[in-house]
């Protein structure tokens, strides 16, 4: 559940969460709903979104599923129109949707690289840009947090395509934060380290990566859902109202280690 000190601003009564059907997106969506704030969970798979709604039953905040493929600008626009018809622009955005798979750089195909970039970088642009448009037009402030990676700013053999995309998201968010600050719109990124999720479990089982991740962190363990939800809500909340253009790593000290997902000599199956 969300830490009480990071209760969201009452005036910002709705949050859009992409990737809300699984992993970090689902965890943060439930933490937001626990504060009493309404949440729109966006994703491609209806069943997963409905599972988030089911898990949030009984929480004070309403959870509304909205199907959306962030790779296509027109479906993103349609999703935000649905949200805006339900009460105007949502002033808070948590963008966690992305795509990744393990592969050494020499094995990445043009199609595979394009798929990851389209989902993780172009998709982030579609969502963040469309979210901000009505806020700028109406003169409304807002706050956005985009999920990247604690290792986005360093070499990450084995996921070069994902690393490139995450670094691109951080670059876009910093630039937009500089431009949109005059509108009262804050944008930050959060860089998770090793957190258990549906999207990473298969990758972690290859070559003992899970054990290496645990031993590489300064704290010697994986993170928990509450440990990513707390910093996420902080960046969305008024407690961070003077914070913008920041990339916050939440990784148990993983970035302090001389460590990578795979050594360059390892073979990785997509």
JSON list of C-alpha atoms in Angstrom, two decimals, residues 143-260:
[
{"chain": "A", "resi": 143, "resn": "UNK", "atom": "CA", "xyz": [2.97, 15.66, -13.02]},
{"chain": "A", "resi": 144, "resn": "UNK", "atom": "CA", "xyz": [4.30, 12.72, -15.01]},
{"chain": "A", "resi": 145, "resn": "UNK", "atom": "CA", "xyz": [6.57, 9.87, -13.96]},
{"chain": "A", "resi": 146, "resn": "UNK", "atom": "CA", "xyz": [7.99, 7.57, -16.63]},
{"chain": "A", "resi": 147, "resn": "UNK", "atom": "CA", "xyz": [9.55, 4.23, -15.74]},
{"chain": "A", "resi": 148, "resn": "UNK", "atom": "CA", "xyz": [13.00, 3.65, -17.24]},
{"chain": "A", "resi": 149, "resn": "UNK", "atom": "CA", "xyz": [15.81, 1.64, -15.64]},
{"chain": "A", "resi": 150, "resn": "UNK", "atom": "CA", "xyz": [18.41, 2.17, -12.95]},
{"chain": "A", "resi": 151, "resn": "UNK", "atom": "CA", "xyz": [20.98, 1.17, -15.59]},
{"chain": "A", "resi": 152, "resn": "UNK", "atom": "CA", "xyz": [19.64, 3.37, -18.39]},
{"chain": "A", "resi": 153, "resn": "UNK", "atom": "CA", "xyz": [22.70, 5.65, -18.24]},
{"chain": "A", "resi": 154, "resn": "UNK", "atom": "CA", "xyz": [25.33, 2.89, -18.36]},
{"chain": "A", "resi": 155, "resn": "UNK", "atom": "CA", "xyz": [26.29, -0.06, -20.53]},
{"chain": "A", "resi": 156, "resn": "UNK", "atom": "CA", "xyz": [23.93, -3.03, -20.32]},
{"chain": "A", "resi": 157, "resn": "UNK", "atom": "CA", "xyz": [25.12, -5.91, -22.51]},
{"chain": "A", "resi": 158, "resn": "UNK", "atom": "CA", "xyz": [22.30, -8.32, -23.26]},
{"chain": "A", "resi": 159, "resn": "UNK", "atom": "CA", "xyz": [19.61, -5.65, -23.58]},
{"chain": "A", "resi": 160, "resn": "UNK", "atom": "CA", "xyz": [21.20, -2.98, -25.79]},
{"chain": "A", "resi": 161, "resn": "UNK", "atom": "CA", "xyz": [17.92, -2.31, -27.61]},
{"chain": "A", "resi": 162, "resn": "UNK", "atom": "CA", "xyz": [16.02, -1.77, -24.36]},
{"chain": "A", "resi": 163, "resn": "UNK", "atom": "CA", "xyz": [18.89, 0.31, -22.94]},
{"chain": "A", "resi": 164, "resn": "UNK", "atom": "CA", "xyz": [18.82, 2.58, -25.98]},
{"chain": "A", "resi": 165, "resn": "UNK", "atom": "CA", "xyz": [15.06, 3.04, -25.62]},
{"chain": "A", "resi": 166, "resn": "UNK", "atom": "CA", "xyz": [15.18, 3.80, -21.89]},
{"chain": "A", "resi": 167, "resn": "UNK", "atom": "CA", "xyz": [17.99, 6.31, -22.37]},
{"chain": "A", "resi": 168, "resn": "UNK", "atom": "CA", "xyz": [15.89, 7.93, -25.09]},
{"chain": "A", "resi": 169, "resn": "UNK", "atom": "CA", "xyz": [12.90, 8.20, -22.75]},
{"chain": "A", "resi": 170, "resn": "UNK", "atom": "CA", "xyz": [15.07, 9.90, -20.13]},
{"chain": "A", "resi": 171, "resn": "UNK", "atom": "CA", "xyz": [16.37, 12.35, -22.73]},
{"chain": "A", "resi": 172, "resn": "UNK", "atom": "CA", "xyz": [12.88, 13.23, -23.92]},
{"chain": "A", "resi": 173, "resn": "UNK", "atom": "CA", "xyz": [11.54, 13.63, -20.37]},
{"chain": "A", "resi": 174, "resn": "UNK", "atom": "CA", "xyz": [14.39, 15.93, -19.33]},
{"chain": "A", "resi": 175, "resn": "UNK", "atom": "CA", "xyz": [13.93, 18.11, -22.41]},
{"chain": "A", "resi": 176, "resn": "UNK", "atom": "CA", "xyz": [10.15, 18.26, -22.03]},
{"chain": "A", "resi": 177, "resn": "UNK", "atom": "CA", "xyz": [10.55, 19.07, -18.32]},
{"chain": "A", "resi": 178, "resn": "UNK", "atom": "CA", "xyz": [12.68, 22.08, -19.26]},
{"chain": "A", "resi": 179, "resn": "UNK", "atom": "CA", "xyz": [10.15, 23.26, -21.85]},
{"chain": "A", "resi": 180, "resn": "UNK", "atom": "CA", "xyz": [6.93, 22.55, -19.96]},
{"chain": "A", "resi": 181, "resn": "UNK", "atom": "CA", "xyz": [7.96, 23.85, -16.55]},
{"chain": "A", "resi": 182, "resn": "UNK", "atom": "CA", "xyz": [6.50, 27.22, -17.53]},
{"chain": "A", "resi": 183, "resn": "UNK", "atom": "CA", "xyz": [3.10, 25.52, -17.70]},
{"chain": "A", "resi": 184, "resn": "UNK", "atom": "CA", "xyz": [3.44, 24.06, -14.21]},
{"chain": "A", "resi": 185, "resn": "UNK", "atom": "CA", "xyz": [3.97, 20.56, -15.63]},
{"chain": "A", "resi": 186, "resn": "UNK", "atom": "CA", "xyz": [6.59, 18.40, -13.92]},
{"chain": "A", "resi": 187, "resn": "UNK", "atom": "CA", "xyz": [8.16, 15.35, -15.58]},
{"chain": "A", "resi": 188, "resn": "UNK", "atom": "CA", "xyz": [10.55, 12.88, -13.97]},
{"chain": "A", "resi": 189, "resn": "UNK", "atom": "CA", "xyz": [11.69, 9.32, -14.53]},
{"chain": "A", "resi": 190, "resn": "UNK", "atom": "CA", "xyz": [12.12, 6.50, -12.06]},
{"chain": "A", "resi": 191, "resn": "UNK", "atom": "CA", "xyz": [14.71, 3.79, -12.64]},
{"chain": "A", "resi": 192, "resn": "UNK", "atom": "CA", "xyz": [13.84, 0.46, -11.05]},
{"chain": "A", "resi": 193, "resn": "UNK", "atom": "CA", "xyz": [16.55, -2.04, -10.30]},
{"chain": "A", "resi": 194, "resn": "UNK", "atom": "CA", "xyz": [15.80, -5.71, -9.65]},
{"chain": "A", "resi": 195, "resn": "UNK", "atom": "CA", "xyz": [12.09, -5.96, -8.87]},
{"chain": "A", "resi": 196, "resn": "UNK", "atom": "CA", "xyz": [10.20, -9.22, -9.41]},
{"chain": "A", "resi": 197, "resn": "UNK", "atom": "CA", "xyz": [7.68, -8.90, -12.24]},
{"chain": "A", "resi": 198, "resn": "UNK", "atom": "CA", "xyz": [6.03, -10.97, -14.92]},
{"chain": "A", "resi": 199, "resn": "UNK", "atom": "CA", "xyz": [8.06, -9.22, -17.58]},
{"chain": "A", "resi": 200, "resn": "UNK", "atom": "CA", "xyz": [11.48, -10.05, -16.13]},
{"chain": "A", "resi": 201, "resn": "UNK", "atom": "CA", "xyz": [11.06, -13.49, -14.55]},
{"chain": "A", "resi": 202, "resn": "UNK", "atom": "CA", "xyz": [11.97, -15.45, -17.69]},
{"chain": "A", "resi": 203, "resn": "UNK", "atom": "CA", "xyz": [15.07, -13.34, -18.35]},
{"chain": "A", "resi": 204, "resn": "UNK", "atom": "CA", "xyz": [16.27, -13.63, -14.76]},
{"chain": "A", "resi": 205, "resn": "UNK", "atom": "CA", "xyz": [16.23, -17.42, -14.82]},
{"chain": "A", "resi": 206, "resn": "UNK", "atom": "CA", "xyz": [18.86, -17.51, -17.58]},
{"chain": "A", "resi": 207, "resn": "UNK", "atom": "CA", "xyz": [22.40, -18.20, -16.39]},
{"chain": "A", "resi": 208, "resn": "UNK", "atom": "CA", "xyz": [21.74, -17.48, -12.72]},
{"chain": "A", "resi": 209, "resn": "UNK", "atom": "CA", "xyz": [20.93, -13.83, -13.36]},
{"chain": "A", "resi": 210, "resn": "UNK", "atom": "CA", "xyz": [18.54, -13.63, -10.40]},
{"chain": "A", "resi": 211, "resn": "UNK", "atom": "CA", "xyz": [21.23, -14.65, -7.90]},
{"chain": "A", "resi": 212, "resn": "UNK", "atom": "CA", "xyz": [23.73, -12.29, -9.53]},
{"chain": "A", "resi": 213, "resn": "UNK", "atom": "CA", "xyz": [21.24, -9.43, -9.29]},
{"chain": "A", "resi": 214, "resn": "UNK", "atom": "CA", "xyz": [20.70, -10.04, -5.60]},
{"chain": "A", "resi": 215, "resn": "UNK", "atom": "CA", "xyz": [24.42, -10.22, -4.82]},
{"chain": "A", "resi": 216, "resn": "UNK", "atom": "CA", "xyz": [25.21, -7.17, -6.97]},
{"chain": "A", "resi": 217, "resn": "UNK", "atom": "CA", "xyz": [22.94, -4.80, -5.04]},
{"chain": "A", "resi": 218, "resn": "UNK", "atom": "CA", "xyz": [24.38, -2.97, -2.08]},
{"chain": "A", "resi": 219, "resn": "UNK", "atom": "CA", "xyz": [21.42, -4.18, 0.00]},
{"chain": "A", "resi": 220, "resn": "UNK", "atom": "CA", "xyz": [21.87, -7.81, -1.14]},
{"chain": "A", "resi": 221, "resn": "UNK", "atom": "CA", "xyz": [18.26, -8.46, -2.13]},
{"chain": "A", "resi": 222, "resn": "UNK", "atom": "CA", "xyz": [15.52, -7.82, -4.65]},
{"chain": "A", "resi": 223, "resn": "UNK", "atom": "CA", "xyz": [13.06, -4.97, -4.20]},
{"chain": "A", "resi": 224, "resn": "UNK", "atom": "CA", "xyz": [9.44, -5.28, -3.14]},
{"chain": "A", "resi": 225, "resn": "UNK", "atom": "CA", "xyz": [6.32, -3.74, -4.67]},
{"chain": "A", "resi": 226, "resn": "UNK", "atom": "CA", "xyz": [5.98, -1.23, -1.82]},
{"chain": "A", "resi": 227, "resn": "UNK", "atom": "CA", "xyz": [9.56, -0.10, -2.38]},
{"chain": "A", "resi": 228, "resn": "UNK", "atom": "CA", "xyz": [8.83, 1.03, -5.93]},
{"chain": "A", "resi": 229, "resn": "UNK", "atom": "CA", "xyz": [5.34, 2.33, -5.14]},
{"chain": "A", "resi": 230, "resn": "UNK", "atom": "CA", "xyz": [6.56, 4.70, -2.39]},
{"chain": "A", "resi": 231, "resn": "UNK", "atom": "CA", "xyz": [9.12, 6.62, -4.50]},
{"chain": "A", "resi": 232, "resn": "UNK", "atom": "CA", "xyz": [6.70, 6.61, -7.44]},
{"chain": "A", "resi": 233, "resn": "UNK", "atom": "CA", "xyz": [3.94, 8.26, -5.42]},
{"chain": "A", "resi": 234, "resn": "UNK", "atom": "CA", "xyz": [6.44, 10.71, -3.98]},
{"chain": "A", "resi": 235, "resn": "UNK", "atom": "CA", "xyz": [7.31, 11.96, -7.48]},
{"chain": "A", "resi": 236, "resn": "UNK", "atom": "CA", "xyz": [3.62, 12.27, -8.36]},
{"chain": "A", "resi": 237, "resn": "UNK", "atom": "CA", "xyz": [2.70, 14.01, -5.11]},
{"chain": "A", "resi": 238, "resn": "UNK", "atom": "CA", "xyz": [2.94, 17.60, -3.95]},
{"chain": "A", "resi": 239, "resn": "UNK", "atom": "CA", "xyz": [5.81, 16.51, -1.72]},
{"chain": "A", "resi": 240, "resn": "UNK", "atom": "CA", "xyz": [7.86, 16.66, -4.94]},
{"chain": "A", "resi": 241, "resn": "UNK", "atom": "CA", "xyz": [6.36, 19.86, -6.31]},
{"chain": "A", "resi": 242, "resn": "UNK", "atom": "CA", "xyz": [9.83, 21.41, -6.76]},
{"chain": "A", "resi": 243, "resn": "UNK", "atom": "CA", "xyz": [11.30, 18.31, -8.43]},
{"chain": "A", "resi": 244, "resn": "UNK", "atom": "CA", "xyz": [11.38, 18.08, -12.22]},
{"chain": "A", "resi": 245, "resn": "UNK", "atom": "CA", "xyz": [13.70, 16.68, -14.88]},
{"chain": "A", "resi": 246, "resn": "UNK", "atom": "CA", "xyz": [15.13, 14.14, -12.43]},
{"chain": "A", "resi": 247, "resn": "UNK", "atom": "CA", "xyz": [15.96, 10.45, -12.98]},
{"chain": "A", "resi": 248, "resn": "UNK", "atom": "CA", "xyz": [15.53, 8.69, -9.63]},
{"chain": "A", "resi": 249, "resn": "UNK", "atom": "CA", "xyz": [17.16, 5.23, -9.35]},
{"chain": "A", "resi": 250, "resn": "UNK", "atom": "CA", "xyz": [15.38, 2.81, -7.03]},
{"chain": "A", "resi": 251, "resn": "UNK", "atom": "CA", "xyz": [17.70, -0.17, -7.20]},
{"chain": "A", "resi": 252, "resn": "UNK", "atom": "CA", "xyz": [19.06, -1.15, -3.80]},
{"chain": "A", "resi": 253, "resn": "UNK", "atom": "CA", "xyz": [22.43, 0.18, -4.93]},
{"chain": "A", "resi": 254, "resn": "UNK", "atom": "CA", "xyz": [22.70, -1.96, -8.08]},
{"chain": "A", "resi": 255, "resn": "UNK", "atom": "CA", "xyz": [24.17, 0.94, -10.05]},
{"chain": "A", "resi": 256, "resn": "UNK", "atom": "CA", "xyz": [27.11, 1.06, -7.61]},
{"chain": "A", "resi": 257, "resn": "UNK", "atom": "CA", "xyz": [28.31, -2.37, -8.71]},
{"chain": "A", "resi": 258, "resn": "UNK", "atom": "CA", "xyz": [30.61, -3.25, -11.59]},
{"chain": "A", "resi": 259, "resn": "UNK", "atom": "CA", "xyz": [27.88, -5.45, -13.01]},
{"chain": "A", "resi": 260, "resn": "UNK", "atom": "CA", "xyz": [25.88, -6.01, -16.17]}
]
